[in-house]
Short mmCIF file of C-alpha atoms in Angstrom, two decimals:
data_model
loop_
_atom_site.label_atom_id
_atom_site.label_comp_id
_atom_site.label_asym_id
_atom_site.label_seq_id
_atom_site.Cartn_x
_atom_site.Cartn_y
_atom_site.Cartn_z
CA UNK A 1 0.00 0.00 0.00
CA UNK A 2 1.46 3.52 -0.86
CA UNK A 3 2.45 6.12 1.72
CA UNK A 4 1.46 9.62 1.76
CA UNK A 5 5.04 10.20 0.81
CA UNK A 6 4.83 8.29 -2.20
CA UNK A 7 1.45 9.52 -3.95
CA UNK A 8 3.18 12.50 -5.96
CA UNK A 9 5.44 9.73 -7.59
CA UNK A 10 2.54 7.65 -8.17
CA UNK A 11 0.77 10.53 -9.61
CA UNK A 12 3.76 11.27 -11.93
CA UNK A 13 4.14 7.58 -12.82
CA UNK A 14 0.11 7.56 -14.24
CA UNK A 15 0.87 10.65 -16.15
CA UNK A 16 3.54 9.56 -17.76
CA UNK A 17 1.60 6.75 -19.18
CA UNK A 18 -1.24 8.59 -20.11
CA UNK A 19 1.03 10.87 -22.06
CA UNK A 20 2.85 8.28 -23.85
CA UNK A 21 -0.86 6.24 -24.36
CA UNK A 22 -1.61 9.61 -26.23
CA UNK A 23 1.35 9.88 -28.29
CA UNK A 24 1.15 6.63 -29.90
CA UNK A 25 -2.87 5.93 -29.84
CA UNK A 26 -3.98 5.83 -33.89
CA UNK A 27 -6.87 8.09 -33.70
CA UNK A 28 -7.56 10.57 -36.80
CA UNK A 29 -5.60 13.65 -37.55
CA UNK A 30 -6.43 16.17 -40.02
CA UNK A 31 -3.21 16.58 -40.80
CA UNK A 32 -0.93 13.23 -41.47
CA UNK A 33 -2.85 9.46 -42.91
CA UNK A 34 -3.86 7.82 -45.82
CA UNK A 35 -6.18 9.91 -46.95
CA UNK A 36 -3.78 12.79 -47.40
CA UNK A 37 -1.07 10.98 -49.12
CA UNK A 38 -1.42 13.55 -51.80
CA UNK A 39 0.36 16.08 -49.76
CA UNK A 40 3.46 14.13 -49.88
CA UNK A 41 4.82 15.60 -52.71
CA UNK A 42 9.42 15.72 -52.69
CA UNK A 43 10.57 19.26 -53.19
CA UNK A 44 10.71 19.50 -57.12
CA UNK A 45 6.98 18.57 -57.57
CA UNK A 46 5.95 21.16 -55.16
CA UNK A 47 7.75 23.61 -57.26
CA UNK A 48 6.44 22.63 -60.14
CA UNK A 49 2.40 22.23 -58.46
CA UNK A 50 3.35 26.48 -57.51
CA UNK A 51 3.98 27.30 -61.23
CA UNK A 52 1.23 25.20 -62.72
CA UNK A 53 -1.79 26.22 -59.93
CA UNK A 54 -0.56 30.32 -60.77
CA UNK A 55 0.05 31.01 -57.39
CA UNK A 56 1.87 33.69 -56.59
CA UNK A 57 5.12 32.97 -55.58
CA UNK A 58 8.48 34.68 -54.70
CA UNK A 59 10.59 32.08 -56.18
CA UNK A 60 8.44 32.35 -59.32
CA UNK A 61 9.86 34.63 -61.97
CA UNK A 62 7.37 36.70 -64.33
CA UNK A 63 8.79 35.68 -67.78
CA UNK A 64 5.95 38.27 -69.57
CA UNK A 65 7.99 41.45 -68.72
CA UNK A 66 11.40 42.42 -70.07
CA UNK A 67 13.40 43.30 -72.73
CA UNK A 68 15.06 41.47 -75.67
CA UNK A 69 19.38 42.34 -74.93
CA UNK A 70 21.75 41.67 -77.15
CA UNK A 71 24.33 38.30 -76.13
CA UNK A 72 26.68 37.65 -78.47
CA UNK A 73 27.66 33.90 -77.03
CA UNK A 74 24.22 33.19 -78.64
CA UNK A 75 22.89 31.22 -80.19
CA UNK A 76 23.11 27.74 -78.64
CA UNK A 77 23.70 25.38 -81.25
CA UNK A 78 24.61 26.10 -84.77
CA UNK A 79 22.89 26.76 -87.84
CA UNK A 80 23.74 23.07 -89.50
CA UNK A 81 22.01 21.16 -87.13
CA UNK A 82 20.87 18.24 -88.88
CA UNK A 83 16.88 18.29 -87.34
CA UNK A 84 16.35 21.64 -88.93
CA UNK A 85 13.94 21.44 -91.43
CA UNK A 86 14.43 24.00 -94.95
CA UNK A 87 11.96 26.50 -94.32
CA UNK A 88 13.65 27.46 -90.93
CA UNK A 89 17.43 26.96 -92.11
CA UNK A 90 17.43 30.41 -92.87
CA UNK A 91 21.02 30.95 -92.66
CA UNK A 92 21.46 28.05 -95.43
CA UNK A 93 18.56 29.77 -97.48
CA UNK A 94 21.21 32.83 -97.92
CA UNK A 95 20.30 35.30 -94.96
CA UNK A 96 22.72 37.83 -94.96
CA UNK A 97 22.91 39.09 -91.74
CA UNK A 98 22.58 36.69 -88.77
CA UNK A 99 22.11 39.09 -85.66
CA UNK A 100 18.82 37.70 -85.27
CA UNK A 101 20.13 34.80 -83.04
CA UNK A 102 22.02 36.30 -80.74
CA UNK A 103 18.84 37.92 -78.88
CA UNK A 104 18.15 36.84 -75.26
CA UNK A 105 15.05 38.03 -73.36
CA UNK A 106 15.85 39.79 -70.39
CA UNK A 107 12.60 39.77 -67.01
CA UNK A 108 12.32 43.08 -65.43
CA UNK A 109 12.83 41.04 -62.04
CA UNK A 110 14.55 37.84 -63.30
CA UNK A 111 16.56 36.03 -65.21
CA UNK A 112 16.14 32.60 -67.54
CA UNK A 113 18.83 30.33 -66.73
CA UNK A 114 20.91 29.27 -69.94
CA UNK A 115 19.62 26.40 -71.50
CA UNK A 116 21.58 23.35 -70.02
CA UNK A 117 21.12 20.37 -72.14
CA UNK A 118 22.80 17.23 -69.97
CA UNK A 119 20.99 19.50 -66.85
CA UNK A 120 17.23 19.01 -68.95
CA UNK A 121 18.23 15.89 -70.20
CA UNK A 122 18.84 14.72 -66.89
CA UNK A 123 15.24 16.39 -65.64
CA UNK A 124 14.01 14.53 -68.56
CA UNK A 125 15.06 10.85 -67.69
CA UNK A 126 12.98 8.20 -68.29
CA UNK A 127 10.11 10.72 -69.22
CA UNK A 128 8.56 11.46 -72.44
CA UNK A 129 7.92 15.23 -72.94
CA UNK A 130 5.33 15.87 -76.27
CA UNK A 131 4.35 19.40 -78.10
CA UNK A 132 1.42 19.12 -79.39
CA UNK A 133 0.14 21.55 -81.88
CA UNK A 134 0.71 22.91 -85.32
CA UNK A 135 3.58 23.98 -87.69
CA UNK A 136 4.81 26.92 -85.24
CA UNK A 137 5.09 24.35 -82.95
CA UNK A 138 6.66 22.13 -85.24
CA UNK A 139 9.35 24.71 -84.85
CA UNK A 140 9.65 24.85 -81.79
CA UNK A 141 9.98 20.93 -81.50
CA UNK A 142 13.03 21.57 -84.11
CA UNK A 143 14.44 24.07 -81.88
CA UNK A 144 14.33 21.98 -78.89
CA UNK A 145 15.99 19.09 -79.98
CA UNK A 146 19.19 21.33 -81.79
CA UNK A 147 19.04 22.71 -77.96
CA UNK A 148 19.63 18.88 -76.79
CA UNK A 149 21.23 16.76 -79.33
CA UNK A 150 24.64 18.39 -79.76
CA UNK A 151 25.50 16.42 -76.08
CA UNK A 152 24.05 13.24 -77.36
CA UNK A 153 26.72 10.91 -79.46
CA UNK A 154 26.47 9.99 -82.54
CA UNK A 155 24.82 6.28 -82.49
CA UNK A 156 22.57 7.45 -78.74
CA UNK A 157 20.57 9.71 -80.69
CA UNK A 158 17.19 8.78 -83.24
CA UNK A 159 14.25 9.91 -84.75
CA UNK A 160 10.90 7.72 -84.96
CA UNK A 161 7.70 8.31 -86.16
CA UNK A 162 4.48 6.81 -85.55
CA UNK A 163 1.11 8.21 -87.29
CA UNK A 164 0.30 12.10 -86.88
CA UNK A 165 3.86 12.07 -84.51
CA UNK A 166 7.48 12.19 -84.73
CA UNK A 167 10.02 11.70 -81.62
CA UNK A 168 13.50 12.56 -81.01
CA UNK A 169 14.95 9.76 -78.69
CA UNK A 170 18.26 10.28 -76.21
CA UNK A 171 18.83 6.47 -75.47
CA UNK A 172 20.98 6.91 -73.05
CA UNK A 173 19.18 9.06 -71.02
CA UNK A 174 15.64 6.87 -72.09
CA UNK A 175 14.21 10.16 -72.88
CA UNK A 176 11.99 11.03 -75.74
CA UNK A 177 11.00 14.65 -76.95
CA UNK A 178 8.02 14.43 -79.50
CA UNK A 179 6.22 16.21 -82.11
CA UNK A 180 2.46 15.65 -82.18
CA UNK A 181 0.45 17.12 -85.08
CA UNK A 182 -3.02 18.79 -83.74
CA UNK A 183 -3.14 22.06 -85.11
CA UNK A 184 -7.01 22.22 -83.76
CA UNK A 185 -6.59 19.78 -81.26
CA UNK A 186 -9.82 18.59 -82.08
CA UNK A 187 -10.92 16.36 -85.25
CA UNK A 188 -10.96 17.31 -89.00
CA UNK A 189 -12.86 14.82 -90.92
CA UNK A 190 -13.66 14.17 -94.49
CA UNK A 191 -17.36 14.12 -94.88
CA UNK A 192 -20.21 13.31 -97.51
CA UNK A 193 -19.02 14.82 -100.59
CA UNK A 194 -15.38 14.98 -99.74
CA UNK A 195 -16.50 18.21 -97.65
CA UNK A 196 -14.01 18.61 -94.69
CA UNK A 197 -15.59 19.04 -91.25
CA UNK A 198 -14.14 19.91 -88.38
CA UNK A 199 -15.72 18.64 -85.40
CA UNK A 200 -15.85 20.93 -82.25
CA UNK A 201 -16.69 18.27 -79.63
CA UNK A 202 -14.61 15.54 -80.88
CA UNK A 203 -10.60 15.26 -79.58
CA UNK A 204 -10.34 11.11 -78.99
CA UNK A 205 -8.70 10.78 -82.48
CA UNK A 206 -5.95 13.47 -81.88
CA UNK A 207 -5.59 12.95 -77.14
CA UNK A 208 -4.96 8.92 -77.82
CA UNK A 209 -1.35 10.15 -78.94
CA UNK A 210 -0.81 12.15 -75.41
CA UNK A 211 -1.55 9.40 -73.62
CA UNK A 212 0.98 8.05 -71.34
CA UNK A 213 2.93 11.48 -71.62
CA UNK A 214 4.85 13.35 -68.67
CA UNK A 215 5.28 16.76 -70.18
CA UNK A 216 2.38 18.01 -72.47
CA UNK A 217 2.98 21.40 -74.15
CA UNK A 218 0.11 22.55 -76.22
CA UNK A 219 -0.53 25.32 -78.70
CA UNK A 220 -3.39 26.37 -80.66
CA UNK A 221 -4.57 29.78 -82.77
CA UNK A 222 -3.50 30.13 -86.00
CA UNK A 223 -5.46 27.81 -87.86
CA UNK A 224 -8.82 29.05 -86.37
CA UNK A 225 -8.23 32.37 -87.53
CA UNK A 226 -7.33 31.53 -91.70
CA UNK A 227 -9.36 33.52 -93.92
CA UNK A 228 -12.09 31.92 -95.92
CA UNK A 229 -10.16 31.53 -98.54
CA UNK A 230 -7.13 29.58 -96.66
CA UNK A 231 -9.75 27.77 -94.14
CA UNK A 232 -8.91 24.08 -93.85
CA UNK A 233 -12.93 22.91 -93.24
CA UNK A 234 -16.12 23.57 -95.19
CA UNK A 235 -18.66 22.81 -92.13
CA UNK A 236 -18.62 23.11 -88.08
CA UNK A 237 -20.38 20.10 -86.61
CA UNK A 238 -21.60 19.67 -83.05
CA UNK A 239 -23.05 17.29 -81.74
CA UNK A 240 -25.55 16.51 -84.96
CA UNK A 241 -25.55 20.16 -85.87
CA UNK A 242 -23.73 20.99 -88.90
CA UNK A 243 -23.27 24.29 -89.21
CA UNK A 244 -22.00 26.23 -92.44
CA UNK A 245 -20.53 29.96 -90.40
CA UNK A 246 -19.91 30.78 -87.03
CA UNK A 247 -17.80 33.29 -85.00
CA UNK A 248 -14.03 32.33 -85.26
CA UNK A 249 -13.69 33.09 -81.92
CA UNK A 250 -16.70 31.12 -80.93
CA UNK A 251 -15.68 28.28 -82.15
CA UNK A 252 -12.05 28.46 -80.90
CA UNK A 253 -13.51 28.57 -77.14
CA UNK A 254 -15.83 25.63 -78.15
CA UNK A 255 -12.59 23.75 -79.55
CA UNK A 256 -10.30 24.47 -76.95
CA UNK A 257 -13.22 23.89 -73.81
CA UNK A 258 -13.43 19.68 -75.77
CA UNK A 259 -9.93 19.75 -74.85
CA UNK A 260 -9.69 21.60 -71.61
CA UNK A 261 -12.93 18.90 -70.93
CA UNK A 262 -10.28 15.83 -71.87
CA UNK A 263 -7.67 16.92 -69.66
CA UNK A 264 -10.17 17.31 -66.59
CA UNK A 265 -11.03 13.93 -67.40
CA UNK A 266 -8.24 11.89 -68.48
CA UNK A 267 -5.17 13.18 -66.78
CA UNK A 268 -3.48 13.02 -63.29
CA UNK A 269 -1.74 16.29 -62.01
CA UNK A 270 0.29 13.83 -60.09
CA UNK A 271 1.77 11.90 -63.30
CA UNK A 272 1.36 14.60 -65.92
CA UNK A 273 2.18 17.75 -66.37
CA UNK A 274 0.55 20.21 -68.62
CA UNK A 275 1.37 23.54 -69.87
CA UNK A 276 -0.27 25.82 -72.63
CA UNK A 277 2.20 28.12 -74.97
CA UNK A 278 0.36 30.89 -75.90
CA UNK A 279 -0.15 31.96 -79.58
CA UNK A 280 2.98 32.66 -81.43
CA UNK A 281 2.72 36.34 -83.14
CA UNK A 282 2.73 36.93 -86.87
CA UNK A 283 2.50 39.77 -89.07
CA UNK A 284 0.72 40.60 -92.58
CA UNK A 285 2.41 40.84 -95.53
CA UNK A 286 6.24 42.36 -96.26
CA UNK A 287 6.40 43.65 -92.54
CA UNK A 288 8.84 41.34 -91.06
CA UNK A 289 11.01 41.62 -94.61
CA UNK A 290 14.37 42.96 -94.63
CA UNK A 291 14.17 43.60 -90.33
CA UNK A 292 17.52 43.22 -88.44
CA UNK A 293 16.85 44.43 -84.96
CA UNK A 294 13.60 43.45 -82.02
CA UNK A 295 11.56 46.47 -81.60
CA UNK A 296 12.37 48.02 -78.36
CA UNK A 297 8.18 48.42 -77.21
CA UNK A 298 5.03 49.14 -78.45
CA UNK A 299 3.44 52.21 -78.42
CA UNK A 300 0.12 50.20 -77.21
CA UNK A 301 -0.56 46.62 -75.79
CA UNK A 302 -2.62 44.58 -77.85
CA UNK A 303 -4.19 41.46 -76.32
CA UNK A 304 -4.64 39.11 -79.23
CA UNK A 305 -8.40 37.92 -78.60
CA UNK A 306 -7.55 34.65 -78.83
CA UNK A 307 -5.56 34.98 -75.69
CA UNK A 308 -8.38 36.29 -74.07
CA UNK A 309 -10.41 33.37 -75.24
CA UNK A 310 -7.86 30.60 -73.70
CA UNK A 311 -7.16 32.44 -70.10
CA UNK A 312 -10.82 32.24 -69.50
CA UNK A 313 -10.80 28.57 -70.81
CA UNK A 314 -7.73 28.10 -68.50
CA UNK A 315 -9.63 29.89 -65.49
CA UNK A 316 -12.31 27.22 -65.59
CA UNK A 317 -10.54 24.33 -65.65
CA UNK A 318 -9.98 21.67 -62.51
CA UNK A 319 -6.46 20.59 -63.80
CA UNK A 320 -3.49 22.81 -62.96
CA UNK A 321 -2.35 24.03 -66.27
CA UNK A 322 0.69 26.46 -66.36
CA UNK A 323 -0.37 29.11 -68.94
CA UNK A 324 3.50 30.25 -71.35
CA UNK A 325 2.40 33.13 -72.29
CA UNK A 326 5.34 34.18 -75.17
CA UNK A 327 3.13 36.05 -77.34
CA UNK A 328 3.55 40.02 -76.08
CA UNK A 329 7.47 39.35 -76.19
CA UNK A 330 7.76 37.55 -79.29
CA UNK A 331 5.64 40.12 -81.27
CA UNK A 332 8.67 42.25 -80.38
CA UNK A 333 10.64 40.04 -82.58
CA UNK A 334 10.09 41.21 -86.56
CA UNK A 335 13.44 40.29 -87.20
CA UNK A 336 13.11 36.63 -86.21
CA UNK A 337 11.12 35.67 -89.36
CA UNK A 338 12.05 33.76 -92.67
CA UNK A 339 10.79 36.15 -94.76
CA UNK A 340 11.65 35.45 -98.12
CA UNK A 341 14.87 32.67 -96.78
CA UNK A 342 11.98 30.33 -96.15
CA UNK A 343 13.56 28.28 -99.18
CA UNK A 344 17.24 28.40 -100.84
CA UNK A 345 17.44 31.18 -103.24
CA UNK A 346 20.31 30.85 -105.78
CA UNK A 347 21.72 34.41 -106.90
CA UNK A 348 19.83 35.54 -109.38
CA UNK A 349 16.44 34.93 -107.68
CA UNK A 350 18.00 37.32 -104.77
CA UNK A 351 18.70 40.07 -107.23
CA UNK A 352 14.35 39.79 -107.38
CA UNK A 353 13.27 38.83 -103.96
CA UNK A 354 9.63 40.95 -104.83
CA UNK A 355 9.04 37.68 -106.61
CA UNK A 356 8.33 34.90 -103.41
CA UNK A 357 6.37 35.33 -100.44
CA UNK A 358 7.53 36.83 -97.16
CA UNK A 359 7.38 34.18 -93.81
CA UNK A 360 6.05 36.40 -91.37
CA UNK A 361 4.65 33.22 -88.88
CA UNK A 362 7.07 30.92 -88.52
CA UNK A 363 10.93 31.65 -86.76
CA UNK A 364 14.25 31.25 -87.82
CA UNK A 365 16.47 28.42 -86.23
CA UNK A 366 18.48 29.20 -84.18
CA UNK A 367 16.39 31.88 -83.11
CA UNK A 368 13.25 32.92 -80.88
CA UNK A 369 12.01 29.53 -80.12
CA UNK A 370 15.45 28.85 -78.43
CA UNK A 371 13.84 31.30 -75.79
CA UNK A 372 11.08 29.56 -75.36
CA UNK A 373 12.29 26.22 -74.98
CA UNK A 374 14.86 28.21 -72.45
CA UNK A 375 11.33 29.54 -70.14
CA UNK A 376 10.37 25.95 -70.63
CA UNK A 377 13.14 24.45 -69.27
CA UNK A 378 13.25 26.85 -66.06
CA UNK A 379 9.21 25.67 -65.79
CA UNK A 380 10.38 22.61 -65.74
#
């Protein structure tokens, strides 16, 4: 039986046990458990989540403001890199001048870390990264793998294709970087008639390629905005509606909400990774002909309505996709075009340049889409 004297250290002793009972006793907890597995994320994913959920973050840099500066240990690769296809080889095509790639763009508040190539290849290990989209992004698929290949050796390096896609593959590093062709995103189809029709609520033909992917990079705005006379479809269908005219821009929301709908549905934030390059600029005409230097600013912002369009797609979308929005600083970029070195032009056709048509969309290689692929990499 205890003494008075020793009730204190009996009182001490049941304490102790009920504190340690408490400690180890597997009651709920709104903070740690299975059910909140998805919190346990390592450091880079976190990162990454920060970027592609647009919150604001102090680590995050604001790519959209800056200037274009002058580097001359650009470009990054040369001009002979065997991936580049003619109508980008401008260089080859008899550009005189070649300024035009040694351009870097300069954040207000930031800087892009050089493009590393072992450093992304090594990000990119055992992953498959795909752009998805149409001939400007074709180009910037080109770009990317001149950025990467020059640290592959000969033998470790090959191109494949399969269907509507083409992919660049580092063996050693069992990393693929591929080309998919959806310059809609959803489905062109020939109808009755041989009339083309382009399907707004249809994507299955065109997503079954992105399946399986860890990086998905998507563009899409040129082709919805052809004139009559260049469109690539006769009808709209939806649904069982076909429809002869409707609103451009109507129908690019329509378009791009079947795919934002697919994602929602199809992907895992956790596995995949999705982000959204804005449009790529272009200009009318002769504008971009005979230009040697970026324009320094504008003298007013415009906001290309089909941006507008795909922010407030973006906006209503469950999946966290990281909006690359290039288009503001690349419309800066005149100089950057083919022009009329879209194709080899032997001397006497230069003497009459007047005579071809000017390449105001697409980009010379090495050249702007280097800096893109360089904000992709630091996304990444």
């Amino acid at each position: 039986m205890a003494t008075p004297a020793d009730k204190p250290q009996v009182v001490v002793f049941f304490l102790l046990l009920i504190t340690i009972f408490l400690c180890f006793y597997p009651g709920k907890s709104s903070h740690f458990g299975p059910e909140n597995d998805e919190f346990w994320l390592d450091e880079d994913d976190n990162e990454v989540d920060i970027v592609q959920t647009r919150r604001v973050s102090s680590k995050q840099c604001d790519f959209t403001s800056g200037k274009w500066v002058y580097d001359s240990s650009y470009p990054l690769y040369d001009s002979n890199c065997p991936y580049l296809s003619t109508a980008v080889s401008c260089q080859k095509n008899g550009r005189p001048d070649s300024d035009y790639q040694k351009w870097k763009w300069k954040p207000n508040a930031c800087s892009i870390p050089r493009f590393d190539a072992l450093k992304f290849l090594a990000k990119m290990r055992r992953k498959r990264i795909m752009l998805v989209g149409d001939s400007i992004m074709r180009n910037q698929w080109e770009s990317l793998v001149c950025l990467v290949q020059g640290v592959v050796p000969t033998g470790r390096k090959k191109v494949s294709y399969n269907g509507i896609s083409m992919s660049f593959h580092a063996l050693d590093f069992e990393t693929s970087i591929e080309f998919s062709w959806a310059p809609l995103l959803v489905e062109l189809k020939k109808g009755p008639q041989n009339k083309r029709i382009l399907h707004l609520d249809l994507i299955e033909e065109n997503a079954r390629y992105w399946r399986g992917v860890d990086i998905l990079v998507f563009d899409s705005a040129h082709w919805w905005t052809h004139s009559d006379k260049w469109s690539s479809w006769d009808f709209y269908m939806e649904g069982q509606s076909l429809i002869k005219s409707m609103n451009p821009m109507i129908a690019y929301q329509k378009g791009l909400t079947t795919w934002a709908k697919w994602i929602d549905l199809n992907l895992d934030p956790r596995k995949t990774r999705v982000i959204f390059r804005s449009m790529s600029p272009r200009e009318n005409g002769w504008k971009c002909y005979k230009q040697k230097t970026p324009l320094a600013f504008f003298s007013h912002q415009h906001v290309p309505e089909q941006l507008i369009v795909l922010k407030e797609v973006l906006r209503r979308m469950r999946f966290p996709v990281y909006l690359q929005d290039i288009t503001a600083m690349s419309a800066l970029r005149r100089d950057g075009h083919p022009s009329v070195y879209r194709r080899a032009l032997d001397q006497a056709q230069k003497q009459h340049p007047g005579d071809f048509s000017s390449d105001c969309s697409h980009w010379c290689l090495p050249g702007v889409p280097d800096i893109w692929n360089e904000m992709l990499s630091a996304l990444l």
